[in-house]
PDB file of C-alpha atoms in Angstrom:
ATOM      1  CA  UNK M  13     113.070 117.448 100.797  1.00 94.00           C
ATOM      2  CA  UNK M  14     109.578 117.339 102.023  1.00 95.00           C
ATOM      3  CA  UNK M  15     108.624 113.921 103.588  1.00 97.00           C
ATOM      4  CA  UNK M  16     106.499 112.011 105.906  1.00 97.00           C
ATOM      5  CA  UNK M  17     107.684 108.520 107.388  1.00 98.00           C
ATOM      6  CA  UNK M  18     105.188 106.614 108.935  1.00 98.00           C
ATOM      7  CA  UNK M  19     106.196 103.932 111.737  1.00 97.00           C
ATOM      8  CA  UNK M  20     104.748 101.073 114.574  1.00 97.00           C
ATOM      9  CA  UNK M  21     102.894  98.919 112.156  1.00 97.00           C
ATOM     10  CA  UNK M  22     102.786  95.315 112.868  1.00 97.00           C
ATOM     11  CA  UNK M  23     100.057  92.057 113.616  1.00 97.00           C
ATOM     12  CA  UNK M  24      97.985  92.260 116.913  1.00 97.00           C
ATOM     13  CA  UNK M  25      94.968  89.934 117.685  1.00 97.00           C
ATOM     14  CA  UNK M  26      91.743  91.406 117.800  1.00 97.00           C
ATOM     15  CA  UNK M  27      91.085  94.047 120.931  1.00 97.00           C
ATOM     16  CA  UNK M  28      94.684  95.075 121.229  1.00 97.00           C
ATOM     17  CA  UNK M  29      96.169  98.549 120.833  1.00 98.00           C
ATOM     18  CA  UNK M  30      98.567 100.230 118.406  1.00 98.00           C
ATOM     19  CA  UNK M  31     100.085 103.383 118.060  1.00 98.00           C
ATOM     20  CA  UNK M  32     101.257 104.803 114.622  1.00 98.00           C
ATOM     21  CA  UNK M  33     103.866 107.601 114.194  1.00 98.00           C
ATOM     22  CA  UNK M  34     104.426 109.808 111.724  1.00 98.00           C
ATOM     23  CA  UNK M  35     107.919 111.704 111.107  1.00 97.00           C
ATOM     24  CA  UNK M  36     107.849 114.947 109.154  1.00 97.00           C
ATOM     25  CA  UNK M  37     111.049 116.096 107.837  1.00 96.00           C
ATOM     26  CA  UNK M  38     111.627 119.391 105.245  1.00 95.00           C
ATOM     27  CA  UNK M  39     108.751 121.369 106.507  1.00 94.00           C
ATOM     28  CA  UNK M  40     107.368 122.243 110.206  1.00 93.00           C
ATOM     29  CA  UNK M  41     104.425 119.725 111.023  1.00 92.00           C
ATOM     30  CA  UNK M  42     103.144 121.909 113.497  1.00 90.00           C
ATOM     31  CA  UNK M  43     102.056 124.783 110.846  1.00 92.00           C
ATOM     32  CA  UNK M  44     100.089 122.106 108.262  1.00 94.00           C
ATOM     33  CA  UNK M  45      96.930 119.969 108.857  1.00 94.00           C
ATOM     34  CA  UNK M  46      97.722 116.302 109.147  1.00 96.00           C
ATOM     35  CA  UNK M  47      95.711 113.403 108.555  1.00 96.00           C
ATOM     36  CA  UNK M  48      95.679 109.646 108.945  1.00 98.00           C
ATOM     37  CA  UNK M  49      94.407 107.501 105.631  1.00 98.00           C
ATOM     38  CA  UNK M  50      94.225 103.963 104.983  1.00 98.00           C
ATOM     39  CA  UNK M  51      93.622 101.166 102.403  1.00 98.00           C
ATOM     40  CA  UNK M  52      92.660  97.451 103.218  1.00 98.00           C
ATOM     41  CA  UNK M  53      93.705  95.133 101.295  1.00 97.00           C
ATOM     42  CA  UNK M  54      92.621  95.214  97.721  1.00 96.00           C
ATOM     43  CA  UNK M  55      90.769  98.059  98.606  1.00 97.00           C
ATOM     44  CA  UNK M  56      89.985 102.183  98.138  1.00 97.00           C
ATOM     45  CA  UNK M  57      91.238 104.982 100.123  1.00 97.00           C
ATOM     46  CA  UNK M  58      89.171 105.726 103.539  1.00 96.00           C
ATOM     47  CA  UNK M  59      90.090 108.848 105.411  1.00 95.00           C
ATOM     48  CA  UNK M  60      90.398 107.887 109.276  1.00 97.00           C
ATOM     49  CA  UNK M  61      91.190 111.208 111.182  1.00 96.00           C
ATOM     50  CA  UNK M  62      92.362 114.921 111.077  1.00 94.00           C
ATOM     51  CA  UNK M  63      94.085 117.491 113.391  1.00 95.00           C
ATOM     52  CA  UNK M  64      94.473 121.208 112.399  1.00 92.00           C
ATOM     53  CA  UNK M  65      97.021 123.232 113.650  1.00 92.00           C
ATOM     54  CA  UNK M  66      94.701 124.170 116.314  1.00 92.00           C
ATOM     55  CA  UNK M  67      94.768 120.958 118.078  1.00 93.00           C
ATOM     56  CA  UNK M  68      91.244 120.015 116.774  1.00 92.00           C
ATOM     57  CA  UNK M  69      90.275 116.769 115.869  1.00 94.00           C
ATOM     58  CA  UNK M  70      88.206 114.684 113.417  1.00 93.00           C
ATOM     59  CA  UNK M  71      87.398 111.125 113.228  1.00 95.00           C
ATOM     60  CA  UNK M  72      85.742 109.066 110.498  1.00 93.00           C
ATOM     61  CA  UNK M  73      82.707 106.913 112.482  1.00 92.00           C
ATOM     62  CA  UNK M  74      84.384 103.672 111.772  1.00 95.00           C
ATOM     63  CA  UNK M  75      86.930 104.519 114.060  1.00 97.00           C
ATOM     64  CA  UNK M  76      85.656 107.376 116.374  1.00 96.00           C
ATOM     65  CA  UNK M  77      85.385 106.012 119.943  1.00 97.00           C
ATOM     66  CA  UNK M  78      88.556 103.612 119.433  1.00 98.00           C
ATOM     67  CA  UNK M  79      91.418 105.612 117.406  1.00 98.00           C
ATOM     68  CA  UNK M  80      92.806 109.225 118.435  1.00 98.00           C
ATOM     69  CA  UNK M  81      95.055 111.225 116.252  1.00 98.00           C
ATOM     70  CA  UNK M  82      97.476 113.555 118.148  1.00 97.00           C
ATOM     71  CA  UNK M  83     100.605 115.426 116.992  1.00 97.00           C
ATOM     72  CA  UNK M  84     103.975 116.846 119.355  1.00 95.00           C
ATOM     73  CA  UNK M  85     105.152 119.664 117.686  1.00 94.00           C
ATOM     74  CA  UNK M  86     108.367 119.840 119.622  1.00 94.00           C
ATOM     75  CA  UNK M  87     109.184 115.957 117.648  1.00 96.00           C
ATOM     76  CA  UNK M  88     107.388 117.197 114.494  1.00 96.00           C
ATOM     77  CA  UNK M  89     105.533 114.030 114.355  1.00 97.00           C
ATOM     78  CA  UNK M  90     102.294 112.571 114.311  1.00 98.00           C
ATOM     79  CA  UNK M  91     100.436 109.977 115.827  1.00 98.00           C
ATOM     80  CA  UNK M  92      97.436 107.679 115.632  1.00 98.00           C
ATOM     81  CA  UNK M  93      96.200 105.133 119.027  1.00 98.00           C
ATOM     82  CA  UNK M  94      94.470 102.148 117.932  1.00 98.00           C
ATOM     83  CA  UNK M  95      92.785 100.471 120.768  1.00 98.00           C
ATOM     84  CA  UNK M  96      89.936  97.803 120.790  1.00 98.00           C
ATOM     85  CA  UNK M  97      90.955  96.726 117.043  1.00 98.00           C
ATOM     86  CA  UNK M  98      89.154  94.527 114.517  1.00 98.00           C
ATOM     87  CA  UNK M  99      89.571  92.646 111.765  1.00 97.00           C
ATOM     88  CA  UNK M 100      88.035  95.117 109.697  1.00 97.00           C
ATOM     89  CA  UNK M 101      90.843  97.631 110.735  1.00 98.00           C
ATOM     90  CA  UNK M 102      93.493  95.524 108.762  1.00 98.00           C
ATOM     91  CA  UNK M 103      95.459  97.860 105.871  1.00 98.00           C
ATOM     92  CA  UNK M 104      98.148 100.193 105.154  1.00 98.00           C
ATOM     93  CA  UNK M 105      97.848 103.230 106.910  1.00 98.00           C
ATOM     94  CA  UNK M 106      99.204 106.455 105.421  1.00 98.00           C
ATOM     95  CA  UNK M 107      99.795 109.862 106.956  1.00 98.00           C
ATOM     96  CA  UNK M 108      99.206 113.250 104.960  1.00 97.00           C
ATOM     97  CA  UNK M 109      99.730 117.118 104.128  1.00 96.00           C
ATOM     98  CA  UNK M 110      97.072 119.047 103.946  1.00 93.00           C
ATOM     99  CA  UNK M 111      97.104 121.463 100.910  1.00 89.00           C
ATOM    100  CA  UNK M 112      95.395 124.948 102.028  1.00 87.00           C
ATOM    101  CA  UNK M 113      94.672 127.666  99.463  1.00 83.00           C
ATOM    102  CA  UNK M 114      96.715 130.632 100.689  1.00 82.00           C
ATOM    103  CA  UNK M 115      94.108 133.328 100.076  1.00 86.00           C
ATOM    104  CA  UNK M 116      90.757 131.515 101.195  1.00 82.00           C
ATOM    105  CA  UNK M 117      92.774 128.854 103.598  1.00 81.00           C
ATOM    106  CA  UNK M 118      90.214 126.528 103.188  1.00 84.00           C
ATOM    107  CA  UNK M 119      91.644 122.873 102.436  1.00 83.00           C
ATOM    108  CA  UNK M 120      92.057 121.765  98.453  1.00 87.00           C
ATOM    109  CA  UNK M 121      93.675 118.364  98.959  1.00 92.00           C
ATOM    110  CA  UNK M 122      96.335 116.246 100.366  1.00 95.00           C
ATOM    111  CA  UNK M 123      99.933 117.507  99.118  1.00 95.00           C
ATOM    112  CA  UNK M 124     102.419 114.981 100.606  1.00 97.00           C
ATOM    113  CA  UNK M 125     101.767 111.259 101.547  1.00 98.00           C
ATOM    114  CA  UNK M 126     103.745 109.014 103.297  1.00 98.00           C
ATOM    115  CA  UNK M 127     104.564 105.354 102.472  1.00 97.00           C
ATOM    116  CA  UNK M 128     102.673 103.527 104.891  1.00 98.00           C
ATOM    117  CA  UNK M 129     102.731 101.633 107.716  1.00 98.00           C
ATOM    118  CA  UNK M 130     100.756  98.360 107.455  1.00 98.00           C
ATOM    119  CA  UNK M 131      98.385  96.611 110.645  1.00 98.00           C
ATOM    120  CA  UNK M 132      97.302  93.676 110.646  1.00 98.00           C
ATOM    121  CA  UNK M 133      94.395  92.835 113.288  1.00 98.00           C
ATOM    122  CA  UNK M 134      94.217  89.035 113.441  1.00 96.00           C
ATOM    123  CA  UNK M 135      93.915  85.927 115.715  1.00 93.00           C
TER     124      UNK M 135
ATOM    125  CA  UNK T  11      76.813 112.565 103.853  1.00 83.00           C
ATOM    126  CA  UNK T  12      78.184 112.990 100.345  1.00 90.00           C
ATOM    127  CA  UNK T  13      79.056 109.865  98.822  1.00 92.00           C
ATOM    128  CA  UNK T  14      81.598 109.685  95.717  1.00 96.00           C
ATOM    129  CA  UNK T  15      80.798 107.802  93.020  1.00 97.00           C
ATOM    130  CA  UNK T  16      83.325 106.913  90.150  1.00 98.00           C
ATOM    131  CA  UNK T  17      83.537 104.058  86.692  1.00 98.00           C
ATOM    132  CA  UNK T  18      85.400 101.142  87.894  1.00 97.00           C
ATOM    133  CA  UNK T  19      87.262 100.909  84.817  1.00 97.00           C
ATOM    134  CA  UNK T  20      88.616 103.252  81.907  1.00 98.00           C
ATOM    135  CA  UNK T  21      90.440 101.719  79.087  1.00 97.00           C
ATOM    136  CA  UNK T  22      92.572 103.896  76.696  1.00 96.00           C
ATOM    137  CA  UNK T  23      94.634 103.731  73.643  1.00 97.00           C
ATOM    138  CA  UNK T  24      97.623 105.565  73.929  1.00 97.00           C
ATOM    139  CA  UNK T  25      98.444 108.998  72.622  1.00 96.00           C
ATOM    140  CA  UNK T  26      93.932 109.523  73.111  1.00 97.00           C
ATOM    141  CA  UNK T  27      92.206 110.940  75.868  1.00 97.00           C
ATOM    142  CA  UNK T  28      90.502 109.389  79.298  1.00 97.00           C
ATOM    143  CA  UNK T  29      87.915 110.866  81.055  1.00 98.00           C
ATOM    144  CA  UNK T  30      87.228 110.013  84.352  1.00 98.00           C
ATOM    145  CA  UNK T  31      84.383 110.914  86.371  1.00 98.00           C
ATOM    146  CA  UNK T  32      83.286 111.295  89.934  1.00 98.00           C
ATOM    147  CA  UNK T  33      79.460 111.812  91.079  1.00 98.00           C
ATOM    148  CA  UNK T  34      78.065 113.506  93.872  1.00 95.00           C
ATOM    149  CA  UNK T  35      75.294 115.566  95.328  1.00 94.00           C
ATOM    150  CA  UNK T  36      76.112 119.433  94.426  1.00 94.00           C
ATOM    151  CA  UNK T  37      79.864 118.215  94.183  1.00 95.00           C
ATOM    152  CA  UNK T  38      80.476 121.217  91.875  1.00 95.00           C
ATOM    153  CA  UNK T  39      80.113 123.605  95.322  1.00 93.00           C
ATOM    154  CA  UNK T  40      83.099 121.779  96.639  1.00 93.00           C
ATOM    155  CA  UNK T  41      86.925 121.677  95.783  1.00 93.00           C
ATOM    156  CA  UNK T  42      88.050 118.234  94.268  1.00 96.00           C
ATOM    157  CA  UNK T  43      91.161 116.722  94.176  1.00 97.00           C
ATOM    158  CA  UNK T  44      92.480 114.123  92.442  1.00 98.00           C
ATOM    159  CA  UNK T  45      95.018 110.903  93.275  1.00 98.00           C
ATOM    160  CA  UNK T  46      96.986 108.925  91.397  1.00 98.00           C
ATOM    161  CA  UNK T  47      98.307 105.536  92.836  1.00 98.00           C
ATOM    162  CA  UNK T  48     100.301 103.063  90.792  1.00 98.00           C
ATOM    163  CA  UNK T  49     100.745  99.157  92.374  1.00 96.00           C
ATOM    164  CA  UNK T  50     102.443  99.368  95.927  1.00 95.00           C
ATOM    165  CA  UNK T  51     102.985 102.804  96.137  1.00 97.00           C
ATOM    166  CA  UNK T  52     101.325 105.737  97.987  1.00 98.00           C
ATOM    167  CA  UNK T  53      99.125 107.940  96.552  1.00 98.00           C
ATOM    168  CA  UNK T  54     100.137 110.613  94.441  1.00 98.00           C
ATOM    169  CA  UNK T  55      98.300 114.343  93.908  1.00 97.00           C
ATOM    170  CA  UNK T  56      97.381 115.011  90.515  1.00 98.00           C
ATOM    171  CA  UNK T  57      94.489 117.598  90.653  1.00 97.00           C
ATOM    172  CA  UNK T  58      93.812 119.932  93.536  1.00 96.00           C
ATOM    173  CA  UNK T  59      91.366 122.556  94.038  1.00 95.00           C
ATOM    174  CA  UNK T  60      89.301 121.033  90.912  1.00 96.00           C
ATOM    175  CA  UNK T  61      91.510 122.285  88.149  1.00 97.00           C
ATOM    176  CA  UNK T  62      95.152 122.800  89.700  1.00 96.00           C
ATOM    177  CA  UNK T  63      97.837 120.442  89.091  1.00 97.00           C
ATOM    178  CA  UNK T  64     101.135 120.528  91.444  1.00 95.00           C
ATOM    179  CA  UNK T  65     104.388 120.949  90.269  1.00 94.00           C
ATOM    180  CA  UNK T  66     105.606 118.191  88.430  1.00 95.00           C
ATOM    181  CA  UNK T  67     102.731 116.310  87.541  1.00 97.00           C
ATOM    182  CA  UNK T  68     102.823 116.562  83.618  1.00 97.00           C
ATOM    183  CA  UNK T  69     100.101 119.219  81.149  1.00 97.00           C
ATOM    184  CA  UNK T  70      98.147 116.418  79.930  1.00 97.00           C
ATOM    185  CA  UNK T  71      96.377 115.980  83.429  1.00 98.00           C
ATOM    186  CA  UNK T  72      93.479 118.233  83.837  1.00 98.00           C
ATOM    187  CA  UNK T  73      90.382 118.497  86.239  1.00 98.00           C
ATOM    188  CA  UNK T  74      86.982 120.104  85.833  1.00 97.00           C
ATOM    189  CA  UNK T  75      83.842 120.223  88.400  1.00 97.00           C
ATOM    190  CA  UNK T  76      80.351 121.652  87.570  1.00 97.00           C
ATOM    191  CA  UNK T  77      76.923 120.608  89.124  1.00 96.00           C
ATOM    192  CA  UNK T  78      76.739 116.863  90.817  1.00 97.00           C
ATOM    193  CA  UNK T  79      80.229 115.626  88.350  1.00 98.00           C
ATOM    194  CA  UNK T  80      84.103 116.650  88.502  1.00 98.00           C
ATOM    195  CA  UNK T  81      86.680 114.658  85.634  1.00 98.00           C
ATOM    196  CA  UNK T  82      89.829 114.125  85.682  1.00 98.00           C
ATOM    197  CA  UNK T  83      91.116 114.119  81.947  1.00 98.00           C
ATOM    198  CA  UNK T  84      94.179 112.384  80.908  1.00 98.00           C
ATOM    199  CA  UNK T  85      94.609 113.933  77.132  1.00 97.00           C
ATOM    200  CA  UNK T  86      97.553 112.021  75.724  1.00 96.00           C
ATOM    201  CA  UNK T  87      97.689 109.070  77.576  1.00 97.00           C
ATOM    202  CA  UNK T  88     100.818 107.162  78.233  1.00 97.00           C
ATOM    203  CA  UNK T  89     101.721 103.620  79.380  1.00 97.00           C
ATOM    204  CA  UNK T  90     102.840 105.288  82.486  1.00 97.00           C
ATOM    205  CA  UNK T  91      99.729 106.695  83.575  1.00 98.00           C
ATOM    206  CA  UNK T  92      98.215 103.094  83.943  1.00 98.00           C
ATOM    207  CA  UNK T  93      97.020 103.590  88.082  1.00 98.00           C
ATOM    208  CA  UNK T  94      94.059 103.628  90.056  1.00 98.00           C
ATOM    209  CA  UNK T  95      92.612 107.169  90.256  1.00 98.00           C
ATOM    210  CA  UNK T  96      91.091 108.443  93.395  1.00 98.00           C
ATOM    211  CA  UNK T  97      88.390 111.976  93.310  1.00 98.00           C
ATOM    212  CA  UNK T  98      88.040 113.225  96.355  1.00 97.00           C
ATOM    213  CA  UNK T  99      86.187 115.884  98.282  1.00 94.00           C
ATOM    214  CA  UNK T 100      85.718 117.492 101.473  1.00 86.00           C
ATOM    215  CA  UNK T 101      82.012 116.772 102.962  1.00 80.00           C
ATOM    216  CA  UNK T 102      79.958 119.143 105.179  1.00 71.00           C
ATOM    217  CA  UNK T 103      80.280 116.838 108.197  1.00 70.00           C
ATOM    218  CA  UNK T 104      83.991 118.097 108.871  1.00 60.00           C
ATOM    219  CA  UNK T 105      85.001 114.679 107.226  1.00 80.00           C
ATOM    220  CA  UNK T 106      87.167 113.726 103.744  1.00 92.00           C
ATOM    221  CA  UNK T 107      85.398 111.690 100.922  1.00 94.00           C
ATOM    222  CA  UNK T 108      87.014 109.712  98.942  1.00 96.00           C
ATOM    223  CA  UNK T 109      85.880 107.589  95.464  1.00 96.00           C
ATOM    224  CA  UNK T 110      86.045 104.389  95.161  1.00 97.00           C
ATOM    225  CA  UNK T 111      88.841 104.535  92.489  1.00 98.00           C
ATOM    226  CA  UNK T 112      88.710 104.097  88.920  1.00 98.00           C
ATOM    227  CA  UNK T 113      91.505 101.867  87.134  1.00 98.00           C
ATOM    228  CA  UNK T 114      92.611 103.132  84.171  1.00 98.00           C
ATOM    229  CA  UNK T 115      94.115 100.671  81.526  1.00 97.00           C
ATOM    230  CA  UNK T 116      96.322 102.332  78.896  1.00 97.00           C
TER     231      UNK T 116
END
């Protein structure tokens, strides 16, 4: 079965660091694009980052500067650093699939989602 | 950068139809997908690649996109397809767009 477990949630105060993980299981993580998504409380979906199976990176502005996606193949898991966190940065944080049409392998949505992982950013 | 704008609300009676919409600038020249998350759960594809719908996910969901509007259109609704519904679309700016969710009341 085809699943993503997400992992290192918790509270931190405001300026401290976090680093979410992401553990594929059913399908290779290193072949797919992967991407971090969260929702604040009460709130809509807001993509934060995405790697492609090149290694290349993509960060929404709210976060670029302060969180870094990165993925190890050989532990077929992904990962998100959180440093210099806000208030604003409190939610549930999901990892995704990316869906690629075969023939034009362009990107046509987000195919398997986590459960989340849930931060907290508070004094 | 594209913005994606959808209803807050849709109401439905069941066994009728919901249409759900989701604005942006030329959105038709883009591939939208669609999301649906019940109450404490993760989101769930519904719609892919404007019209597509993954294995699983039942007939009566189906997805258009033409000029600045894709809907997602629920014919036959059923109590269980009360959820928040998310479009969303990739934007120029190497970046993922999301709605800002429509919840639909059955």
């Amino acid at each position: 079965e085809v699943q993503l477990l997400e992992s290192g949630g918790g509270s931190v105060q405001p300026g401290g660091s976090l680093r979410l993980s992401c553990a594929a299981s059913g399908f290779t993580l290193g072949s797919s694009e992967m991407n971090w998504v969260r929702q604040a409380p009460g709130k809509g979906l807001e993509w934060v980052a995405y790697i492609n199976t090149h290694g290349a990176t993509y960060h929404a502005d709210s976060v670029k500067g302060r969180f870094t996606i990165s993925r190890d193949n050989a532990r077929n898991s992904l990962y998100l650093q959180m440093d210099s966190l806000r208030a604003e940065d409190t939610a549930v944080y999901y990892c995704s699939r990316d869906l690629l049409n075969p023939i034009q392998g362009i990107i046509v949505g987000m195919d398997v989602w986590g459960q989340g992982t849930t931060v907290t950013v508070s004094s | 950068s594209l913005e994606l704008t959808q209803p807050p609300s849709v109401s439905v009676s069941p066994g009728q139809t919901a249409a759900i919409t989701c604005s942006g600038d030329k959105l038709g020249e883009k591939y939208t997908s669609w999301y649906q998350q019940k109450p404490g759960q993760s989101p769930i594809l519904v719609i892919y690649q404007d019209y597509k719908r993954p294995s699983g996910i039942p007939e009566r969901f189906s997805g258009s996109n033409s000029g600045n509007t894709a809907t997602l259109t629920i014919s036959g609704a059923q109590a269980v397809d009360e959820a928040e519904y998310y479009c969303q679309a990739w934007d120029t700016n190497a970046a993922y767009v999301f709605g800002g969710g429509t919840k639909v009341t059955v």
